[in-house]
CSV table of C-alpha atoms and ligand atoms in Angstrom, one decimal:
chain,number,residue,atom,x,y,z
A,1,UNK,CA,0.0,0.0,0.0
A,2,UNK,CA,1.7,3.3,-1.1
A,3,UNK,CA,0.7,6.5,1.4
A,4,UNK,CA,-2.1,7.7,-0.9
A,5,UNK,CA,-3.9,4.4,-1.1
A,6,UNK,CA,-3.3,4.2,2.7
A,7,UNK,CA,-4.9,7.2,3.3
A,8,UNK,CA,-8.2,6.3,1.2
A,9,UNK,CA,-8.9,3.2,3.0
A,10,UNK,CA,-8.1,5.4,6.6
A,11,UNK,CA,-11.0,7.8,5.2
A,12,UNK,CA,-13.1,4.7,4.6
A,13,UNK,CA,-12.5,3.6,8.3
A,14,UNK,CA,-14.1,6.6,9.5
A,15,UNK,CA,-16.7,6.8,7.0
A,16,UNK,CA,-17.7,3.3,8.3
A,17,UNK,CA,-17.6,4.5,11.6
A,18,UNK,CA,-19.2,8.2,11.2
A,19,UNK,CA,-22.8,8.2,12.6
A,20,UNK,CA,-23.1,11.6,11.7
A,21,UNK,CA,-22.5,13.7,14.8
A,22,UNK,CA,-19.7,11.4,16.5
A,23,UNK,CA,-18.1,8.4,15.3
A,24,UNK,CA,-18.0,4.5,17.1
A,25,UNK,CA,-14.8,3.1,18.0
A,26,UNK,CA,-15.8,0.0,15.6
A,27,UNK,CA,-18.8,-1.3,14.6
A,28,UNK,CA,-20.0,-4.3,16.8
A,29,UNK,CA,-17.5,-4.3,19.6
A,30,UNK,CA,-18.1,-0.5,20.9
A,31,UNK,CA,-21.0,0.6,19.2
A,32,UNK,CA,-21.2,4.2,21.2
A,33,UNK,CA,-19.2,7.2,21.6
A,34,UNK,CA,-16.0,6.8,23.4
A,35,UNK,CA,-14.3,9.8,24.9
A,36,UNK,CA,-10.7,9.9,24.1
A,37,UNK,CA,-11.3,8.0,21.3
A,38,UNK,CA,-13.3,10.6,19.6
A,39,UNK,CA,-10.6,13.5,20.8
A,40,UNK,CA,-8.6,11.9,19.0
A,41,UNK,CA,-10.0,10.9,16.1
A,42,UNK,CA,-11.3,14.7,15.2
A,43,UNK,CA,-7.7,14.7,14.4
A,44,UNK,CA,-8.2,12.6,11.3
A,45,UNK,CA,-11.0,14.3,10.4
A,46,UNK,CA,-9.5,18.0,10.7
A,47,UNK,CA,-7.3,17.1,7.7
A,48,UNK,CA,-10.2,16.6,5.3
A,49,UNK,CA,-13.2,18.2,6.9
A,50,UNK,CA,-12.7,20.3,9.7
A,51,UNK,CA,-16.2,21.1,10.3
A,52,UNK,CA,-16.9,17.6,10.7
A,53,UNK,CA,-13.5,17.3,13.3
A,54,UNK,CA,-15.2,20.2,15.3
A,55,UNK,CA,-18.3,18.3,15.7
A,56,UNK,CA,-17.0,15.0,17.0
A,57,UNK,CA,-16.0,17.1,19.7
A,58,UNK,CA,-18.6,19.1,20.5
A,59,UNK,CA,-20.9,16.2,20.6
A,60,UNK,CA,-18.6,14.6,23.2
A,61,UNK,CA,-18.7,18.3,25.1
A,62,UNK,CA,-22.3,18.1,24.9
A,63,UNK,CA,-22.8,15.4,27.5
A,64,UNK,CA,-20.4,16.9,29.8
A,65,UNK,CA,-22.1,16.5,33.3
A,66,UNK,CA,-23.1,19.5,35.4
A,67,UNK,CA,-20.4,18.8,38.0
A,68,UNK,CA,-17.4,19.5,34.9
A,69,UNK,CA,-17.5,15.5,34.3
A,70,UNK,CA,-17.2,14.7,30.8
A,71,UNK,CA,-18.1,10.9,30.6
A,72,UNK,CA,-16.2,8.3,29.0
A,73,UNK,CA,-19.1,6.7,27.1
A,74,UNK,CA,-21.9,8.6,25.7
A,75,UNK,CA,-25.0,5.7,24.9
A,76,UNK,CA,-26.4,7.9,21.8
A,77,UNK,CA,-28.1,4.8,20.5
A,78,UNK,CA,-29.3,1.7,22.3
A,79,UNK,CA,-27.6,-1.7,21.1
A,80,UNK,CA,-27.6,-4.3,23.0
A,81,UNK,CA,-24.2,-5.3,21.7
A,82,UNK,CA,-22.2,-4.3,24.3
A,83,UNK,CA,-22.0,-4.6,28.4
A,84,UNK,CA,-22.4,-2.8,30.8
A,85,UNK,CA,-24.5,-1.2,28.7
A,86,UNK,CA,-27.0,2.4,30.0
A,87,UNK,CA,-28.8,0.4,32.5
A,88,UNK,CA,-25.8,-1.1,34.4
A,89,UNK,CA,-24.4,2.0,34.5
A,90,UNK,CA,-28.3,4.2,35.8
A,91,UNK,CA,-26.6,7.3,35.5
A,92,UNK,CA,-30.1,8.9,35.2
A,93,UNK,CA,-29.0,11.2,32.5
A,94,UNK,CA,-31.6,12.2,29.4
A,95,UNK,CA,-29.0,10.7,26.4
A,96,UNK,CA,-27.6,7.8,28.6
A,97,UNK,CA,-23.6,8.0,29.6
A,98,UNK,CA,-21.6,6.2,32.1
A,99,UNK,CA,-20.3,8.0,35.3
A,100,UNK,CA,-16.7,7.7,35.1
A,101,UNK,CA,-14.5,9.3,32.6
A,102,UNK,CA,-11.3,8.7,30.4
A,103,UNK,CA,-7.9,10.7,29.8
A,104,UNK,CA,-8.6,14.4,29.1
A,105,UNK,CA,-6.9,14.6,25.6
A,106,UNK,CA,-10.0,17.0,23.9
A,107,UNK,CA,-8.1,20.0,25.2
A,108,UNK,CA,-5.0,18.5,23.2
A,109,UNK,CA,-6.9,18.2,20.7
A,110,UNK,CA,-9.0,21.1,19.9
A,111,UNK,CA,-5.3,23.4,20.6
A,112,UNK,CA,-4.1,21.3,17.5
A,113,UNK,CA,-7.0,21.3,15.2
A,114,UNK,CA,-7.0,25.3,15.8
A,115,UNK,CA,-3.3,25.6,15.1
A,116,UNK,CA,-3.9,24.0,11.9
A,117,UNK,CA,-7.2,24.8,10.6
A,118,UNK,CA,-7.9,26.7,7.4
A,119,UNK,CA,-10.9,28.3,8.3
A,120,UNK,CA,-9.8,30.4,11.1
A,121,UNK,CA,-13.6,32.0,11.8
A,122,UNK,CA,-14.7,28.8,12.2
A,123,UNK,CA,-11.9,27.8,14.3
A,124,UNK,CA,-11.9,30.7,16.3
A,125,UNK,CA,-15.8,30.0,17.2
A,126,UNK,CA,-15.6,26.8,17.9
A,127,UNK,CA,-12.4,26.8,20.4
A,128,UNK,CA,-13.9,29.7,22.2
A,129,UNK,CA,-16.9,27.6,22.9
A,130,UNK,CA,-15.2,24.9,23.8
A,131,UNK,CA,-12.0,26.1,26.1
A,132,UNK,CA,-14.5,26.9,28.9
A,133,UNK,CA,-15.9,23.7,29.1
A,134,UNK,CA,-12.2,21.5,28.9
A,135,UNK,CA,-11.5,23.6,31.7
A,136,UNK,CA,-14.7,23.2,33.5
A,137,UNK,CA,-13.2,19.1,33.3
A,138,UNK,CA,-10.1,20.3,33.8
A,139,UNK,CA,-11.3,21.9,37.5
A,140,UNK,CA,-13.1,18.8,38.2
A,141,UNK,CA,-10.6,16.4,37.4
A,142,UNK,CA,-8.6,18.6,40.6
A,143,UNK,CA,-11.3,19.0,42.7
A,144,UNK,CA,-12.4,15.8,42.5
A,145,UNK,CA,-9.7,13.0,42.0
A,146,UNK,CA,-7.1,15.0,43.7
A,147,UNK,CA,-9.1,16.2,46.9
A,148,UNK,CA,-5.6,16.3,48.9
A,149,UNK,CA,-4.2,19.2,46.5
A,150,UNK,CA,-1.1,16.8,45.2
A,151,UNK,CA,-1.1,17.9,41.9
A,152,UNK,CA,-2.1,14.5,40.6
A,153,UNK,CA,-5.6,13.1,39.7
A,154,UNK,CA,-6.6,9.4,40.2
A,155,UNK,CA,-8.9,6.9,38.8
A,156,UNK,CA,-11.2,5.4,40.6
A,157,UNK,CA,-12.1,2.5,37.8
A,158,UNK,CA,-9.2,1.3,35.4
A,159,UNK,CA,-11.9,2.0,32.8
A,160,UNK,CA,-10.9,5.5,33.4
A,161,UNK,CA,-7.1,5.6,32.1
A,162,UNK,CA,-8.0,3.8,28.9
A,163,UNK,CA,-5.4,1.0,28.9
A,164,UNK,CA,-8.0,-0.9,30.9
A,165,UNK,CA,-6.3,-4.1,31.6
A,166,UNK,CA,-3.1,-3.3,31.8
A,167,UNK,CA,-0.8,-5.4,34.5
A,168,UNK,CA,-0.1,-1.9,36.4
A,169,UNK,CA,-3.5,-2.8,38.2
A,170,UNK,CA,-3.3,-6.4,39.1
A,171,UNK,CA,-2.3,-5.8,42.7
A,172,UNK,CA,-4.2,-3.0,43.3
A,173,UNK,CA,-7.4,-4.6,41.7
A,174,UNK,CA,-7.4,-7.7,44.1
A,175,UNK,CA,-9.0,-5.2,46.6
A,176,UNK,CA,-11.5,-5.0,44.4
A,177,UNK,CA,-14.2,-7.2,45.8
A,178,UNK,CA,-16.5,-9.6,44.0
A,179,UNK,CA,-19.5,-10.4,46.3
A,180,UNK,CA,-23.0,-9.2,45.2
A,181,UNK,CA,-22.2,-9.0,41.7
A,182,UNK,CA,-24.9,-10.6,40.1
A,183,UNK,CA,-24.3,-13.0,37.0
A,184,UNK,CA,-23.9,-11.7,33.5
A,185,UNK,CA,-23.2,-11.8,29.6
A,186,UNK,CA,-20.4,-10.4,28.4
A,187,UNK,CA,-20.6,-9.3,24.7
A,188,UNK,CA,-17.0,-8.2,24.1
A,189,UNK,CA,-15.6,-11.9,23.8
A,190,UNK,CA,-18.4,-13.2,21.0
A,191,UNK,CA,-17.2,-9.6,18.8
A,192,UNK,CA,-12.9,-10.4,19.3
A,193,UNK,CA,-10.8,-13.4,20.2
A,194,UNK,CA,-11.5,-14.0,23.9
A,195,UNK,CA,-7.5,-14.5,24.2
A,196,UNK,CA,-7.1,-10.8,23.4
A,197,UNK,CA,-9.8,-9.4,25.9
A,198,UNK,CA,-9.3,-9.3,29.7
A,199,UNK,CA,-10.8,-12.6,32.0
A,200,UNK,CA,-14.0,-13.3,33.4
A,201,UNK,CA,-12.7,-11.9,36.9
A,202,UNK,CA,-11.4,-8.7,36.2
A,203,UNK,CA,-15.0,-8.0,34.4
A,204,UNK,CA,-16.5,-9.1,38.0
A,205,UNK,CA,-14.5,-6.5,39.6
A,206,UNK,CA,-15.3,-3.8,36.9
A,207,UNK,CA,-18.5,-4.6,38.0
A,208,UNK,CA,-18.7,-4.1,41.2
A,209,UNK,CA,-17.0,-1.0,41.0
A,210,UNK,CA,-20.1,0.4,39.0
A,211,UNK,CA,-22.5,-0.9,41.4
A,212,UNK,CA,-20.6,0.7,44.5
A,213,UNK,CA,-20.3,4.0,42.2
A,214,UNK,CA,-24.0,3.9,41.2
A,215,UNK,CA,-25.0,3.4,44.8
A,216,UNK,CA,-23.3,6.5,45.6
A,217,UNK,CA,-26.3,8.4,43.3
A,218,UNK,CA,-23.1,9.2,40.8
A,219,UNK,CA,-22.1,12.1,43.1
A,220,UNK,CA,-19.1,12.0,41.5
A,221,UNK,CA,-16.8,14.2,44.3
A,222,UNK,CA,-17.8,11.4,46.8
A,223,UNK,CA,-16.5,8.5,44.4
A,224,UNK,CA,-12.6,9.2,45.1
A,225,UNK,CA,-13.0,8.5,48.7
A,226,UNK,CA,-15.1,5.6,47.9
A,227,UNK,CA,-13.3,3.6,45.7
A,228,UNK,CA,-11.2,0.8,46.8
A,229,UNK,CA,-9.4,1.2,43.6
A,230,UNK,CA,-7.3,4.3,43.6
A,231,UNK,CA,-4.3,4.4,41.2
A,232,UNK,CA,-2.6,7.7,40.2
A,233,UNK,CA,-1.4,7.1,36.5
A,234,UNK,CA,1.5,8.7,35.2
A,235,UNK,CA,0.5,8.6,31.5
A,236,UNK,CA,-3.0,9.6,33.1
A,237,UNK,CA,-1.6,12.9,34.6
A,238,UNK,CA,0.4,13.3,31.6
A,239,UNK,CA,-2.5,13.7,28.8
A,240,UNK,CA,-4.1,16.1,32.0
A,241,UNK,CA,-1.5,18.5,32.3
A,242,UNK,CA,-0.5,18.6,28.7
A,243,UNK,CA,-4.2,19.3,28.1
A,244,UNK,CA,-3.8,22.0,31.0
A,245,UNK,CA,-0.9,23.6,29.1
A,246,UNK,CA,-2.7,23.5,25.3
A,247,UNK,CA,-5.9,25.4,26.9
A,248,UNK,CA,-4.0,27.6,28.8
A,249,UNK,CA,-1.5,28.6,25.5
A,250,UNK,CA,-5.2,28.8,23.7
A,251,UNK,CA,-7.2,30.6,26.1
A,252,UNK,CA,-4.1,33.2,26.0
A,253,UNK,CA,-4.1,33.9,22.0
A,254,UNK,CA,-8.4,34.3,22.2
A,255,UNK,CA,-8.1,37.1,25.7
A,256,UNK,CA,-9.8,34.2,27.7
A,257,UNK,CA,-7.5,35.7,30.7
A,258,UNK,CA,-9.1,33.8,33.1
A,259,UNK,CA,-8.9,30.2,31.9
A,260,UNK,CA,-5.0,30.9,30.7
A,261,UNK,CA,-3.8,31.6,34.2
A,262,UNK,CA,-5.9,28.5,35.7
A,263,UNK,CA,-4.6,26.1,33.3
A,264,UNK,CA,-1.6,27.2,33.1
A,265,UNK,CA,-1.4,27.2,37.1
A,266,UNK,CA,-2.9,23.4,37.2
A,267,UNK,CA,0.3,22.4,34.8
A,268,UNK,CA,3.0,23.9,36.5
A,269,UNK,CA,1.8,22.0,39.8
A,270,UNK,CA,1.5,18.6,37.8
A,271,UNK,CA,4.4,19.1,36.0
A,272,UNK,CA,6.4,19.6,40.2
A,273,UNK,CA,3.9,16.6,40.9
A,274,UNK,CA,4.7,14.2,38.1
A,275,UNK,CA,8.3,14.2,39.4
A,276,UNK,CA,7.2,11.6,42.5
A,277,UNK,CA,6.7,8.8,40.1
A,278,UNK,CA,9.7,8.7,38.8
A,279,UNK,CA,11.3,5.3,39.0
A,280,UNK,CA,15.2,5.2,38.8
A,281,UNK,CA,15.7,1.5,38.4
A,282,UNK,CA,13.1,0.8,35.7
A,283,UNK,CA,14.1,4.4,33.9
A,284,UNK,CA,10.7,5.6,33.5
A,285,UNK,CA,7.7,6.5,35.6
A,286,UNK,CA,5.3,4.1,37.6
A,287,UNK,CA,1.6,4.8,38.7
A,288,UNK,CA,1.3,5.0,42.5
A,289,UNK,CA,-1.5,3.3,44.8
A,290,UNK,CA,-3.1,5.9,46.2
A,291,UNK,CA,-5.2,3.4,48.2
A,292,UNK,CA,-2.0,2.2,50.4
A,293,UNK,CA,0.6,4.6,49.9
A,294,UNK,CA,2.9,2.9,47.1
A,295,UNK,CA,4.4,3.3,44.2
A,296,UNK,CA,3.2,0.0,41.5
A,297,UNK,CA,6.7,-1.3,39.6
A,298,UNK,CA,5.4,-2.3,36.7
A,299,UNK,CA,7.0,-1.6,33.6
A,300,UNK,CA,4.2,-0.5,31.1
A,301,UNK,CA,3.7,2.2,28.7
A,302,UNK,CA,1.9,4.3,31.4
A,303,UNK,CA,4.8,5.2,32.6
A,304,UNK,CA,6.4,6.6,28.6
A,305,UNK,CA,3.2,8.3,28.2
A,306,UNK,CA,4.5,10.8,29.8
A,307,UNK,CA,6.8,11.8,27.5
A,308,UNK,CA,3.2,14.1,26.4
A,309,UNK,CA,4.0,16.5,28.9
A,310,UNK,CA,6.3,19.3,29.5
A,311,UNK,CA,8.6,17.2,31.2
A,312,UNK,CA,12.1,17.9,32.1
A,313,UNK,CA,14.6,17.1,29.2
A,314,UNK,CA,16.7,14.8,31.0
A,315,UNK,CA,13.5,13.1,31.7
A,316,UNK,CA,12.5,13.3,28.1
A,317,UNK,CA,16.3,11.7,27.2
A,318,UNK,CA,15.9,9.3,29.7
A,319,UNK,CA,12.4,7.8,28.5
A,320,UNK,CA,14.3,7.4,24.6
A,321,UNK,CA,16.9,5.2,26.1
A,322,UNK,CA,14.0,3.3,27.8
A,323,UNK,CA,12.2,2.8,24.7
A,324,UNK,CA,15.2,1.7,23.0
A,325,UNK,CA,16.0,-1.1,25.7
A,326,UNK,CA,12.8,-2.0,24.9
A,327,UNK,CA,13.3,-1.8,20.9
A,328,UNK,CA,15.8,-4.9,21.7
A,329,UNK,CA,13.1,-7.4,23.0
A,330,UNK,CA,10.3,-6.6,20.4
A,331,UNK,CA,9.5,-6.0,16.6
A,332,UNK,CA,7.3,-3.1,17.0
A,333,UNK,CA,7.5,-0.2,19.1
A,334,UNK,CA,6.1,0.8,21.7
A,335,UNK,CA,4.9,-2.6,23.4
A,336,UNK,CA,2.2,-1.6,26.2
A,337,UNK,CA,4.3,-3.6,28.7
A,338,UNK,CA,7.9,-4.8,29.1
A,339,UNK,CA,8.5,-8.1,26.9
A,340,UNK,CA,10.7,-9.4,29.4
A,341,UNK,CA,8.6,-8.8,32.2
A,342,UNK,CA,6.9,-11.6,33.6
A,343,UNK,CA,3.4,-10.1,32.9
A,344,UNK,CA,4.2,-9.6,29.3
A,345,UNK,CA,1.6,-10.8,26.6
A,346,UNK,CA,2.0,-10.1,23.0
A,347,UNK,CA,-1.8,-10.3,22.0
A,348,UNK,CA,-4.1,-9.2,24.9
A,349,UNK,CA,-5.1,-5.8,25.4
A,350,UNK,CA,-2.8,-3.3,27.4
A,351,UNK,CA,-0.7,-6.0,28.5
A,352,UNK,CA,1.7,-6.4,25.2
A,353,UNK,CA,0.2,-5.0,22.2
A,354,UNK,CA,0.9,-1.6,20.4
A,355,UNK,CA,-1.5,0.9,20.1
A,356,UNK,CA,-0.8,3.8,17.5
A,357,UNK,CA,-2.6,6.4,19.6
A,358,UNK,CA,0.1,5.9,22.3
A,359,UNK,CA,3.1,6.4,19.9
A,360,UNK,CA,1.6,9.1,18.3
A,361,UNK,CA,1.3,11.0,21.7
A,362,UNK,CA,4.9,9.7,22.8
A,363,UNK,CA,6.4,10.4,19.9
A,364,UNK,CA,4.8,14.1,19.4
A,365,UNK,CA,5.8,14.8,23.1
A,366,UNK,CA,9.5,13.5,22.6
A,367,UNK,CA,9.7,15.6,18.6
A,368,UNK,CA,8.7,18.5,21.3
A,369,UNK,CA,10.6,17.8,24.0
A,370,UNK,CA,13.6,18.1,21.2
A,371,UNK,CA,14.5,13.8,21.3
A,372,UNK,CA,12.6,13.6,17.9
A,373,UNK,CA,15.2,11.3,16.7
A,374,UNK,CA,13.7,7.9,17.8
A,375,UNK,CA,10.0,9.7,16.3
A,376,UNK,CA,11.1,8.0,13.0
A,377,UNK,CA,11.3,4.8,14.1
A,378,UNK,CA,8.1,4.6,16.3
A,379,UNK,CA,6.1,6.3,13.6
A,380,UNK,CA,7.5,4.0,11.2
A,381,UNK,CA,6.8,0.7,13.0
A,382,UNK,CA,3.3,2.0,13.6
A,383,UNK,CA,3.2,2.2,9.1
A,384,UNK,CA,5.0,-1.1,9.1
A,385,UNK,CA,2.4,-2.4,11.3
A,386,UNK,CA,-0.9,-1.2,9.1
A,387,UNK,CA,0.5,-2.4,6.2
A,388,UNK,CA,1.3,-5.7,7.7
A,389,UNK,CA,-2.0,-6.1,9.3
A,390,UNK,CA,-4.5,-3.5,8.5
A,391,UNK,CA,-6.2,-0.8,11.0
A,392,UNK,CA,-6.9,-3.0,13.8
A,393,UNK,CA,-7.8,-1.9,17.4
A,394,UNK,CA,-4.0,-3.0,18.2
A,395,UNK,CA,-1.1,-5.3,17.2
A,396,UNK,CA,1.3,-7.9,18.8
A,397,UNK,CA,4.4,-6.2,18.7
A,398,UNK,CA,6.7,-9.7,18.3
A,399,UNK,CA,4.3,-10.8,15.6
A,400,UNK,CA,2.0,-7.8,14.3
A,401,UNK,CA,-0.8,-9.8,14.6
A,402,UNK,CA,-3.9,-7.5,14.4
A,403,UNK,CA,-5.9,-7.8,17.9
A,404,UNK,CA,-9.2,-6.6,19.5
A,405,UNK,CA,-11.6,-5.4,17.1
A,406,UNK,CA,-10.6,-4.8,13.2
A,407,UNK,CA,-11.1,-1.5,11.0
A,408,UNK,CA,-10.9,0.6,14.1
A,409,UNK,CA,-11.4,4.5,13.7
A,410,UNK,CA,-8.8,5.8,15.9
A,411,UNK,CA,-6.3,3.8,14.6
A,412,UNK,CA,-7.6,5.2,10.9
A,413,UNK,CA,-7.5,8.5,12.2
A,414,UNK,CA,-3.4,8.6,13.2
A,415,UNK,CA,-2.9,7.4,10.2
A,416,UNK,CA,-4.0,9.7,8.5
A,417,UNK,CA,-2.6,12.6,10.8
A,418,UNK,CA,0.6,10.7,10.5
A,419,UNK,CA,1.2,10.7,6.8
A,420,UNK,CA,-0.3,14.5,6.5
A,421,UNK,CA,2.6,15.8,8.9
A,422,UNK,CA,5.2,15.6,7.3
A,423,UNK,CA,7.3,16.1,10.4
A,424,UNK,CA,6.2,12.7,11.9
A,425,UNK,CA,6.3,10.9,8.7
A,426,UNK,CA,9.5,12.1,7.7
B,501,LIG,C1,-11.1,0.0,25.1
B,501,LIG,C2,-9.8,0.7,25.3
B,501,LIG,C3,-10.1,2.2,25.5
B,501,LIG,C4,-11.0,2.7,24.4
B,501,LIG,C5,-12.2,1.9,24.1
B,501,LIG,C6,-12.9,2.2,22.8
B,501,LIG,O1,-11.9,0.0,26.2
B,501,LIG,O2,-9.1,0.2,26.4
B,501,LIG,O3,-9.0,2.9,25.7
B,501,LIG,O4,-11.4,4.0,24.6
B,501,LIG,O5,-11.8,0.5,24.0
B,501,LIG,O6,-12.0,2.2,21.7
């Protein structure tokens, strides 16, 4: 496939998945509006339609809860392909949503759609509608996961930080109890290979997570306290504070005084914070168990995520020579956990596979942080990987096997951004 014929079947990936207002993840396996997913995606869109890219986001931003929430499914549609679906979840809203939310990349997003777009009236309209609700999220996200005033948010459901079964909350999810959490069917496993998706007894414990959330009424600044599950995520924090930064640059160039100094405030703290979880040994940063006090040594991508920040250079350097250790025990960069760790595997989920949004995001935040020389090679395997297998949800990254579900939107939509900048595909 050259790039042009790459890009054509990318577009075709999001036509598929366009429902006209917001796009699904994939047809069958998420059948809804995901929240970072869609962030992310407008990204793709912006390069061929940026009125279209505006509205995947302000669809999202229209079922932002009144608290500052912005949910990390949005139920537009009922389908009862998926679980949990709306009536697990009883969030009582008019469109259904669920009450927990996912990494705050819009603000990322609409920063870099507005640096880009043609139509500068539109652009201009549609970010100064926006900016004041990413930073109503913003607040929340440090009012409400970060009660103590750290710096750092946590997540309260590992459904929040998007790599969802990743091996940095094994420990911290045995807490989780399973007791009153009724029997169910899960759908994910009939739509991919059951090998690829996470076991029967993590789902329990997702469960029972929502049920203790939803018997809380979804007052979502009593849910942090709650929660037996309370992990502070590095690559979590990361996508937070460099959203922070974007909306506070943003809200500067448009006079939106006010949000520029908060933002920019809420970075500068997160970027002191971010510094606790950095783990000499392993060479990169670990999430931290906010539940007992601990840091979690486990050597995922969590941890390089945060190469998205602002973060120190010698951090920045530091994290390249990590990923090229990790170049020497896989095919494909960047694995979503160690390959010689003893949790390593290749096809399932967050626990091996690559994902493209993740080395898009690292490899824009080390091209930033002025390490862009590595960007080649993780932008390349991500091509190498397409080609090879096609735009699945994500790849083995010993064998490129395509995992999860197949013609996956996000995955379409960095390609797309990928071979249009020509500083990345270089
Ligand atoms: C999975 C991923 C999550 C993503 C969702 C929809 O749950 O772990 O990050 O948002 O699928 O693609």
């Amino acid at each position: 496939m050259n790039h042009d014929e790459m890009i054509r079947h990318a577009r075709q990936v999001l036509s598929d998945n366009d429902r006209g207002t917001y796009t699904v993840p994939t047809h069958g396996l998420y059948p809804f509006q995901w929240n970072w997913d869609s962030a992310l995606s407008a990204l793709g869109f912006a390069h061929y339609d940026e009125p279209r890219a505006w509205l995947e986001i302000e669809t999202l931003l229209a079922h932002q809860w009144d608290d500052g929430m912005v949910p990390h499914i949005i139920f537009h549609q009922p389908d009862d392909g998926y679980f949990p679906g709306p009536d697990v979840w009883s969030t009582g809203r008019e469109v259904p949503t669920t009450g927990i939310t996912q990494p705050a990349v819009a603000g990322f997003a609409v920063r870099r759609i507005f640096d880009r777009a043609r139509d500068r009236a539109l652009a201009e309209e549609k970010a100064r509608a926006m900016l004041p609700k990413i930073h109503a999220w913003h607040r929340w996200f440090y009012r409400c996961r970060d009660p103590q005033g750290t710096g750092l948010v946590a997540i309260v459901h590992p459904w929040e930080s998007g790599r969802d079964n990743s091996a940095d909350w094994d420990a911290a999810f045995e807490r989780v109890p399973t007791e009153g959490v009724g029997s169910f069917t899960r759908r994910d496993t009939s739509h991919a290979n059951p090998a690829h998706r996470p076991t029967d007894e993590q789902y329990k414990r997702y469960i029972w997570l929502v049920q203790k959330f939803r018997s809380l009424g979804w007052d979502t600044s009593k849910m942090h306290d709650a929660s037996p599950f309370l992990v502070v995520d590095p690559g979590f924090n990361a996508i937070l504070i460099r959203a922070c930064e974007d909306t506070a640059d943003l809200a500067a160039r448009l006079g939106m005084e006010e949000i520029a100094a908060e933002s920019r405030a809420m970075a500068e703290k997160g970027i002191e914070a971010l510094e606790t979880l950095w783990h000499e040994p392993l060479g990169q940063y670990v999430c931290y168990d906010r539940a007992i006090g601990a840091p979690i040594e486990s050597p995922s991508v969590g941890g390089i995520l945060t190469a998205f920040a602002p973060i120190p250079h010698h951090r920045a350097a530091a994290l390249v020579r990590r990923i090229e250790t990790l170049a020497k025990s896989c095919n494909y960069l960047i694995p979503s956990h160690d390959p010689t760790h003893a949790a390593f595997d290749g096809p399932c989920y967050w626990r091996g596979p690559v994902w493209l949004i993740v080395n898009y995001m690292v490899a824009d935040g080390l091209a930033r942080a002025g390490q862009g020389e590595i960007v080649p090679r993780i932008i390349g395997d991500c091509l190498r990987l397409i080609e090879t297998s096609g735009f699945a949800e994500y790849h083995d990254p010993i064998t490129a096997e395509p995992c999860g579900g197949p013609h996956f939107t996000w995955t379409a939509a960095m390609v797309i951004e990928i071979l249009n900048t020509c500083e990345m595909a270089a």
